[in-house]
Amino acid sequence: MTTNLRSESLDAGGAASAGPRVGVLALQGDFREHARVLAGLGARVSLVRRPDELEAIDGLVIPGGESSVMDKLSRIFGLQQPLRAAIAGGLPVYGTCAGLIMLADTVLDAIAGQESLGGLDVEVRRNAFGSQNQSFETDLEVPALGADPVHAVFIRGPVVESVGSGATTLASLADGRVVAVEQGNLLGTSFHPEITGEHRFHEYFLAKVRARVAA
Ligand code: GLN
């Protein structure tokens, strides 16, 4: 029920003013799961569907879903250019799966006419794991998040095929394929920490948001 997802009910506890204001792009995909995780971590969460809603946030999550649909909806809702401007202006943004595709400067195996927002100096390939292995789980070493491996769930996820000089690899599969990257205030993962109870990527993102608020 979407009424449960209004920002009022997602605030953690009564001390809402203490948490950073984080929007979740809610055009399509698993935005509810991200909203719940972020609220549980103390953020003041709002769902973003209109350009003016970008003005009230200090960070944004772009969820998993279907990047070609999200792209189309972002243009229909007049969000594409405001989102690009926000990214260029330094807004911290975390994209998971389709969200990572939206953040990539270059998308391989895009559908005809599909555009991304860009910002991450990477090339990603959509649906990169082939029909036999589209969805799988594995444990990843992510040194930036500490010694414990991250349990990662992939659902028709992309792979980062090349990482430009501006971006940094945070995690790779055992075969070397890159599945988590960051670049300044931007963070992207091919997998879905929002559905596994693994909150260290969201914490890592919230640290970027808090640093920006404090700056
Ligand atoms: N395959 C989807 C796309 O191309 C991404 C899948 C996901 O977000 N779980 O956008």
PDB file of C-alpha atoms and ligand atoms in Angstrom:
ATOM      1  CA  MET A   1       0.000   0.000   0.000  1.00  0.00           C
ATOM      2  CA  THR A   2       1.624   3.186  -1.104  1.00  0.00           C
ATOM      3  CA  THR A   3       0.118   5.165   1.761  1.00  0.00           C
ATOM      4  CA  ASN A   4       2.499   3.305   4.073  1.00  0.00           C
ATOM      5  CA  LEU A   5       5.383   4.683   2.105  1.00  0.00           C
ATOM      6  CA  ARG A   6       4.822   8.349   2.636  1.00  0.00           C
ATOM      7  CA  SER A   7       7.784  10.022   4.198  1.00  0.00           C
ATOM      8  CA  GLU A   8       5.961  10.585   7.489  1.00  0.00           C
ATOM      9  CA  SER A   9       5.688   6.864   8.165  1.00  0.00           C
ATOM     10  CA  LEU A  10       9.204   6.111   7.016  1.00  0.00           C
ATOM     11  CA  ASP A  11      10.992   8.357   9.440  1.00  0.00           C
ATOM     12  CA  ALA A  12      12.868   6.472  12.091  1.00  0.00           C
ATOM     13  CA  GLY A  13      11.561   7.300  15.549  1.00  0.00           C
ATOM     14  CA  GLY A  14      10.645  10.790  16.623  1.00  0.00           C
ATOM     15  CA  ALA A  15      13.988  12.499  16.081  1.00  0.00           C
ATOM     16  CA  ALA A  16      13.406  12.796  12.361  1.00  0.00           C
ATOM     17  CA  SER A  17      15.205  16.105  12.096  1.00  0.00           C
ATOM     18  CA  ALA A  18      18.508  14.383  12.903  1.00  0.00           C
ATOM     19  CA  GLY A  19      18.533  12.139   9.835  1.00  0.00           C
ATOM     20  CA  PRO A  20      19.685  13.136   6.356  1.00  0.00           C
ATOM     21  CA  ARG A  21      16.957  13.703   3.780  1.00  0.00           C
ATOM     22  CA  VAL A  22      17.155  10.927   1.225  1.00  0.00           C
ATOM     23  CA  GLY A  23      14.895  10.540  -1.780  1.00  0.00           C
ATOM     24  CA  VAL A  24      14.182   7.278  -3.574  1.00  0.00           C
ATOM     25  CA  LEU A  25      13.321   7.551  -7.257  1.00  0.00           C
ATOM     26  CA  ALA A  26       9.879   5.947  -7.317  1.00  0.00           C
ATOM     27  CA  LEU A  27       9.001   5.793 -11.002  1.00  0.00           C
ATOM     28  CA  GLN A  28       9.312   2.014 -11.176  1.00  0.00           C
ATOM     29  CA  GLY A  29      11.110  -0.893  -9.535  1.00  0.00           C
ATOM     30  CA  ASP A  30      11.888  -1.882  -5.944  1.00  0.00           C
ATOM     31  CA  PHE A  31      11.860   1.597  -4.408  1.00  0.00           C
ATOM     32  CA  ARG A  32       9.835   0.413  -1.389  1.00  0.00           C
ATOM     33  CA  GLU A  33      12.624  -1.916  -0.263  1.00  0.00           C
ATOM     34  CA  HIS A  34      15.187   0.890  -0.429  1.00  0.00           C
ATOM     35  CA  ALA A  35      12.858   3.244   1.419  1.00  0.00           C
ATOM     36  CA  ARG A  36      12.470   0.755   4.259  1.00  0.00           C
ATOM     37  CA  VAL A  37      16.216   0.147   4.581  1.00  0.00           C
ATOM     38  CA  LEU A  38      17.032   3.868   4.556  1.00  0.00           C
ATOM     39  CA  ALA A  39      14.334   4.690   7.094  1.00  0.00           C
ATOM     40  CA  GLY A  40      15.639   1.887   9.299  1.00  0.00           C
ATOM     41  CA  LEU A  41      19.072   3.520   9.157  1.00  0.00           C
ATOM     42  CA  GLY A  42      17.652   6.824  10.373  1.00  0.00           C
ATOM     43  CA  ALA A  43      17.200   8.735   7.117  1.00  0.00           C
ATOM     44  CA  ARG A  44      14.200  10.938   6.452  1.00  0.00           C
ATOM     45  CA  VAL A  45      12.950   9.240   3.312  1.00  0.00           C
ATOM     46  CA  SER A  46      10.782  10.667   0.569  1.00  0.00           C
ATOM     47  CA  LEU A  47       9.646   9.168  -2.715  1.00  0.00           C
ATOM     48  CA  VAL A  48      10.665  11.190  -5.779  1.00  0.00           C
ATOM     49  CA  ARG A  49       8.413  11.362  -8.835  1.00  0.00           C
ATOM     50  CA  ARG A  50       8.429  15.068  -9.678  1.00  0.00           C
ATOM     51  CA  PRO A  51      11.278  17.510 -10.382  1.00  0.00           C
ATOM     52  CA  ASP A  52      10.395  19.789  -7.445  1.00  0.00           C
ATOM     53  CA  GLU A  53      10.787  16.846  -5.072  1.00  0.00           C
ATOM     54  CA  LEU A  54      14.519  16.857  -5.837  1.00  0.00           C
ATOM     55  CA  GLU A  55      14.885  20.178  -4.066  1.00  0.00           C
ATOM     56  CA  ALA A  56      14.068  18.710  -0.660  1.00  0.00           C
ATOM     57  CA  ILE A  57      16.677  15.948  -0.590  1.00  0.00           C
ATOM     58  CA  ASP A  58      20.376  15.618   0.227  1.00  0.00           C
ATOM     59  CA  GLY A  59      20.833  12.262  -1.507  1.00  0.00           C
ATOM     60  CA  LEU A  60      18.989   9.972  -3.912  1.00  0.00           C
ATOM     61  CA  VAL A  61      18.698   6.231  -4.445  1.00  0.00           C
ATOM     62  CA  ILE A  62      17.792   4.874  -7.876  1.00  0.00           C
ATOM     63  CA  PRO A  63      16.357   1.388  -7.344  1.00  0.00           C
ATOM     64  CA  GLY A  64      16.461  -1.840  -9.274  1.00  0.00           C
ATOM     65  CA  GLY A  65      13.796  -2.469 -11.865  1.00  0.00           C
ATOM     66  CA  GLU A  66      13.963  -2.091 -15.611  1.00  0.00           C
ATOM     67  CA  SER A  67      16.286   0.653 -16.774  1.00  0.00           C
ATOM     68  CA  SER A  68      14.620   1.163 -20.168  1.00  0.00           C
ATOM     69  CA  VAL A  69      11.243   1.738 -18.492  1.00  0.00           C
ATOM     70  CA  MET A  70      12.773   3.966 -15.815  1.00  0.00           C
ATOM     71  CA  ASP A  71      14.476   5.973 -18.548  1.00  0.00           C
ATOM     72  CA  LYS A  72      11.207   6.444 -20.454  1.00  0.00           C
ATOM     73  CA  LEU A  73       9.284   7.420 -17.336  1.00  0.00           C
ATOM     74  CA  SER A  74      11.987   9.860 -16.248  1.00  0.00           C
ATOM     75  CA  ARG A  75      11.584  11.662 -19.556  1.00  0.00           C
ATOM     76  CA  ILE A  76       7.760  11.563 -19.476  1.00  0.00           C
ATOM     77  CA  PHE A  77       7.787  12.976 -15.922  1.00  0.00           C
ATOM     78  CA  GLY A  78      10.260  15.722 -16.879  1.00  0.00           C
ATOM     79  CA  LEU A  79      12.875  14.317 -14.516  1.00  0.00           C
ATOM     80  CA  GLN A  80      15.723  13.461 -16.858  1.00  0.00           C
ATOM     81  CA  GLN A  81      17.302  16.903 -17.090  1.00  0.00           C
ATOM     82  CA  PRO A  82      16.723  17.821 -13.421  1.00  0.00           C
ATOM     83  CA  LEU A  83      18.297  14.509 -12.403  1.00  0.00           C
ATOM     84  CA  ARG A  84      21.284  15.112 -14.673  1.00  0.00           C
ATOM     85  CA  ALA A  85      21.671  18.595 -13.231  1.00  0.00           C
ATOM     86  CA  ALA A  86      21.464  17.269  -9.667  1.00  0.00           C
ATOM     87  CA  ILE A  87      24.113  14.639 -10.397  1.00  0.00           C
ATOM     88  CA  ALA A  88      26.373  17.229 -12.028  1.00  0.00           C
ATOM     89  CA  GLY A  89      25.819  19.464  -9.004  1.00  0.00           C
ATOM     90  CA  GLY A  90      27.222  16.817  -6.679  1.00  0.00           C
ATOM     91  CA  LEU A  91      24.088  15.205  -5.232  1.00  0.00           C
ATOM     92  CA  PRO A  92      25.070  11.839  -3.724  1.00  0.00           C
ATOM     93  CA  VAL A  93      23.290   9.105  -5.707  1.00  0.00           C
ATOM     94  CA  TYR A  94      23.306   5.339  -5.169  1.00  0.00           C
ATOM     95  CA  GLY A  95      22.038   3.129  -8.012  1.00  0.00           C
ATOM     96  CA  THR A  96      21.358  -0.597  -7.667  1.00  0.00           C
ATOM     97  CA  CYS A  97      21.121  -2.775 -10.764  1.00  0.00           C
ATOM     98  CA  ALA A  98      18.827  -0.782 -13.107  1.00  0.00           C
ATOM     99  CA  GLY A  99      19.867   2.237 -11.016  1.00  0.00           C
ATOM    100  CA  LEU A 100      23.531   1.534 -11.814  1.00  0.00           C
ATOM    101  CA  ILE A 101      22.586   1.365 -15.511  1.00  0.00           C
ATOM    102  CA  MET A 102      20.900   4.765 -15.175  1.00  0.00           C
ATOM    103  CA  LEU A 103      24.087   6.228 -13.664  1.00  0.00           C
ATOM    104  CA  ALA A 104      26.480   4.779 -16.240  1.00  0.00           C
ATOM    105  CA  ASP A 105      27.893   7.076 -18.908  1.00  0.00           C
ATOM    106  CA  THR A 106      27.681   4.235 -21.467  1.00  0.00           C
ATOM    107  CA  VAL A 107      25.127   1.408 -21.657  1.00  0.00           C
ATOM    108  CA  LEU A 108      25.828  -1.634 -23.826  1.00  0.00           C
ATOM    109  CA  ASP A 109      22.912  -3.819 -24.981  1.00  0.00           C
ATOM    110  CA  ALA A 110      20.517  -0.962 -24.328  1.00  0.00           C
ATOM    111  CA  ILE A 111      17.170  -1.121 -26.076  1.00  0.00           C
ATOM    112  CA  ALA A 112      16.753   1.170 -29.108  1.00  0.00           C
ATOM    113  CA  GLY A 113      16.646   4.784 -28.010  1.00  0.00           C
ATOM    114  CA  GLN A 114      17.425   4.034 -24.344  1.00  0.00           C
ATOM    115  CA  GLU A 115      19.322   6.808 -22.574  1.00  0.00           C
ATOM    116  CA  SER A 116      21.027   6.917 -19.208  1.00  0.00           C
ATOM    117  CA  LEU A 117      21.475   9.844 -16.854  1.00  0.00           C
ATOM    118  CA  GLY A 118      25.219   9.312 -16.704  1.00  0.00           C
ATOM    119  CA  GLY A 119      27.727  10.555 -14.183  1.00  0.00           C
ATOM    120  CA  LEU A 120      29.663   7.347 -13.555  1.00  0.00           C
ATOM    121  CA  ASP A 121      32.619   7.031 -15.906  1.00  0.00           C
ATOM    122  CA  VAL A 122      31.872   3.380 -16.701  1.00  0.00           C
ATOM    123  CA  GLU A 123      30.509   1.161 -19.459  1.00  0.00           C
ATOM    124  CA  VAL A 124      27.877  -1.290 -18.254  1.00  0.00           C
ATOM    125  CA  ARG A 125      26.318  -4.173 -20.140  1.00  0.00           C
ATOM    126  CA  ARG A 126      22.670  -4.899 -19.392  1.00  0.00           C
ATOM    127  CA  ASN A 127      21.549  -8.466 -18.634  1.00  0.00           C
ATOM    128  CA  ALA A 128      25.174  -9.511 -18.796  1.00  0.00           C
ATOM    129  CA  PHE A 129      24.925 -12.909 -17.138  1.00  0.00           C
ATOM    130  CA  GLY A 130      23.120 -14.731 -19.959  1.00  0.00           C
ATOM    131  CA  SER A 131      19.953 -16.787 -19.831  1.00  0.00           C
ATOM    132  CA  GLN A 132      21.460 -19.655 -17.808  1.00  0.00           C
ATOM    133  CA  ASN A 133      22.698 -17.492 -15.011  1.00  0.00           C
ATOM    134  CA  GLN A 134      20.548 -14.388 -14.884  1.00  0.00           C
ATOM    135  CA  SER A 135      19.868 -14.591 -11.176  1.00  0.00           C
ATOM    136  CA  PHE A 136      22.288 -15.895  -8.583  1.00  0.00           C
ATOM    137  CA  GLU A 137      23.753 -15.195  -5.164  1.00  0.00           C
ATOM    138  CA  THR A 138      27.377 -15.017  -4.134  1.00  0.00           C
ATOM    139  CA  ASP A 139      29.651 -13.625  -1.463  1.00  0.00           C
ATOM    140  CA  LEU A 140      31.813 -10.682  -2.472  1.00  0.00           C
ATOM    141  CA  GLU A 141      34.930  -9.197  -0.969  1.00  0.00           C
ATOM    142  CA  VAL A 142      34.353  -5.461  -0.588  1.00  0.00           C
ATOM    143  CA  PRO A 143      37.437  -4.047   1.159  1.00  0.00           C
ATOM    144  CA  ALA A 144      35.870  -0.579   1.504  1.00  0.00           C
ATOM    145  CA  LEU A 145      33.148  -2.113   3.710  1.00  0.00           C
ATOM    146  CA  GLY A 146      35.388  -4.166   5.982  1.00  0.00           C
ATOM    147  CA  ALA A 147      36.617  -7.724   6.214  1.00  0.00           C
ATOM    148  CA  ASP A 148      33.267  -9.551   6.242  1.00  0.00           C
ATOM    149  CA  PRO A 149      32.142 -10.507   2.726  1.00  0.00           C
ATOM    150  CA  VAL A 150      28.935  -9.035   1.331  1.00  0.00           C
ATOM    151  CA  HIS A 151      26.222 -11.508   0.396  1.00  0.00           C
ATOM    152  CA  ALA A 152      25.069 -10.273  -3.012  1.00  0.00           C
ATOM    153  CA  VAL A 153      21.894 -11.143  -4.914  1.00  0.00           C
ATOM    154  CA  PHE A 154      21.962 -10.613  -8.683  1.00  0.00           C
ATOM    155  CA  ILE A 155      18.682 -10.402 -10.629  1.00  0.00           C
ATOM    156  CA  ARG A 156      19.223  -9.918 -14.377  1.00  0.00           C
ATOM    157  CA  GLY A 157      21.984  -7.564 -13.358  1.00  0.00           C
ATOM    158  CA  PRO A 158      24.481  -5.602 -15.411  1.00  0.00           C
ATOM    159  CA  VAL A 159      28.248  -5.971 -15.384  1.00  0.00           C
ATOM    160  CA  VAL A 160      30.640  -3.050 -15.458  1.00  0.00           C
ATOM    161  CA  GLU A 161      32.670  -3.819 -18.556  1.00  0.00           C
ATOM    162  CA  SER A 162      35.065  -0.946 -18.288  1.00  0.00           C
ATOM    163  CA  VAL A 163      35.929   1.460 -15.508  1.00  0.00           C
ATOM    164  CA  GLY A 164      37.118   4.867 -16.681  1.00  0.00           C
ATOM    165  CA  SER A 165      39.845   6.845 -14.997  1.00  0.00           C
ATOM    166  CA  GLY A 166      37.326   8.820 -12.917  1.00  0.00           C
ATOM    167  CA  ALA A 167      35.709   5.779 -11.311  1.00  0.00           C
ATOM    168  CA  THR A 168      36.933   3.223  -8.763  1.00  0.00           C
ATOM    169  CA  THR A 169      36.121  -0.475  -8.481  1.00  0.00           C
ATOM    170  CA  LEU A 170      34.689  -1.510  -5.104  1.00  0.00           C
ATOM    171  CA  ALA A 171      33.958  -5.173  -5.823  1.00  0.00           C
ATOM    172  CA  SER A 172      34.476  -7.814  -8.497  1.00  0.00           C
ATOM    173  CA  LEU A 173      33.304 -11.386  -8.967  1.00  0.00           C
ATOM    174  CA  ALA A 174      35.861 -14.174  -8.639  1.00  0.00           C
ATOM    175  CA  ASP A 175      36.298 -14.088 -12.434  1.00  0.00           C
ATOM    176  CA  GLY A 176      37.228 -10.416 -12.294  1.00  0.00           C
ATOM    177  CA  ARG A 177      34.000  -8.914 -13.618  1.00  0.00           C
ATOM    178  CA  VAL A 178      33.315  -5.615 -11.865  1.00  0.00           C
ATOM    179  CA  VAL A 179      29.998  -5.341  -9.985  1.00  0.00           C
ATOM    180  CA  ALA A 180      30.372  -2.328  -7.656  1.00  0.00           C
ATOM    181  CA  VAL A 181      31.873   1.087  -8.388  1.00  0.00           C
ATOM    182  CA  GLU A 182      32.038   4.581  -7.010  1.00  0.00           C
ATOM    183  CA  GLN A 183      33.019   7.988  -8.269  1.00  0.00           C
ATOM    184  CA  GLY A 184      32.908  10.915  -5.880  1.00  0.00           C
ATOM    185  CA  ASN A 185      29.332  11.130  -4.649  1.00  0.00           C
ATOM    186  CA  LEU A 186      28.089   8.374  -6.963  1.00  0.00           C
ATOM    187  CA  LEU A 187      27.831   4.717  -5.995  1.00  0.00           C
ATOM    188  CA  GLY A 188      26.579   1.801  -8.071  1.00  0.00           C
ATOM    189  CA  THR A 189      26.100  -1.935  -7.533  1.00  0.00           C
ATOM    190  CA  SER A 190      24.996  -4.605 -10.028  1.00  0.00           C
ATOM    191  CA  PHE A 191      23.244  -6.407  -7.162  1.00  0.00           C
ATOM    192  CA  HIS A 192      20.545  -5.656  -4.590  1.00  0.00           C
ATOM    193  CA  PRO A 193      21.627  -5.023  -0.965  1.00  0.00           C
ATOM    194  CA  GLU A 194      18.131  -3.659  -0.295  1.00  0.00           C
ATOM    195  CA  ILE A 195      16.659  -7.172  -0.263  1.00  0.00           C
ATOM    196  CA  THR A 196      19.235  -9.130   1.731  1.00  0.00           C
ATOM    197  CA  GLY A 197      19.459  -7.349   5.074  1.00  0.00           C
ATOM    198  CA  GLU A 198      22.989  -6.243   4.125  1.00  0.00           C
ATOM    199  CA  HIS A 199      23.004  -2.548   4.923  1.00  0.00           C
ATOM    200  CA  ARG A 200      26.666  -1.635   4.635  1.00  0.00           C
ATOM    201  CA  PHE A 201      26.284  -0.208   1.113  1.00  0.00           C
ATOM    202  CA  HIS A 202      23.396   1.963   2.289  1.00  0.00           C
ATOM    203  CA  GLU A 203      25.498   3.049   5.299  1.00  0.00           C
ATOM    204  CA  TYR A 204      28.396   3.837   2.976  1.00  0.00           C
ATOM    205  CA  PHE A 205      26.051   5.917   0.828  1.00  0.00           C
ATOM    206  CA  LEU A 206      24.563   7.711   3.847  1.00  0.00           C
ATOM    207  CA  ALA A 207      28.095   8.691   4.905  1.00  0.00           C
ATOM    208  CA  LYS A 208      28.452  10.467   1.557  1.00  0.00           C
ATOM    209  CA  VAL A 209      25.099  12.191   2.129  1.00  0.00           C
ATOM    210  CA  ARG A 210      26.047  13.277   5.663  1.00  0.00           C
ATOM    211  CA  ALA A 211      29.430  14.574   4.468  1.00  0.00           C
ATOM    212  CA  ARG A 212      27.719  16.662   1.823  1.00  0.00           C
ATOM    213  CA  VAL A 213      25.207  18.073   4.299  1.00  0.00           C
ATOM    214  CA  ALA A 214      28.041  18.981   6.670  1.00  0.00           C
ATOM    215  CA  ALA A 215      30.148  20.609   3.924  1.00  0.00           C
TER     216      ALA A 215
HETATM  217  N1  GLN B   1      17.784  -6.043 -16.434  1.00  0.00           N
HETATM  218  C1  GLN B   1      17.333  -4.824 -15.842  1.00  0.00           C
HETATM  219  C2  GLN B   1      17.640  -3.609 -16.717  1.00  0.00           C
HETATM  220  O1  GLN B   1      18.177  -3.739 -17.748  1.00  0.00           O
HETATM  221  C3  GLN B   1      17.924  -4.610 -14.458  1.00  0.00           C
HETATM  222  C4  GLN B   1      17.430  -5.664 -13.508  1.00  0.00           C
HETATM  223  C5  GLN B   1      17.302  -5.213 -12.083  1.00  0.00           C
HETATM  224  O2  GLN B   1      17.323  -4.003 -11.774  1.00  0.00           O
HETATM  225  N2  GLN B   1      17.118  -6.168 -11.200  1.00  0.00           N
HETATM  226  O3  GLN B   1      17.340  -2.520 -16.351  1.00  0.00           O
END
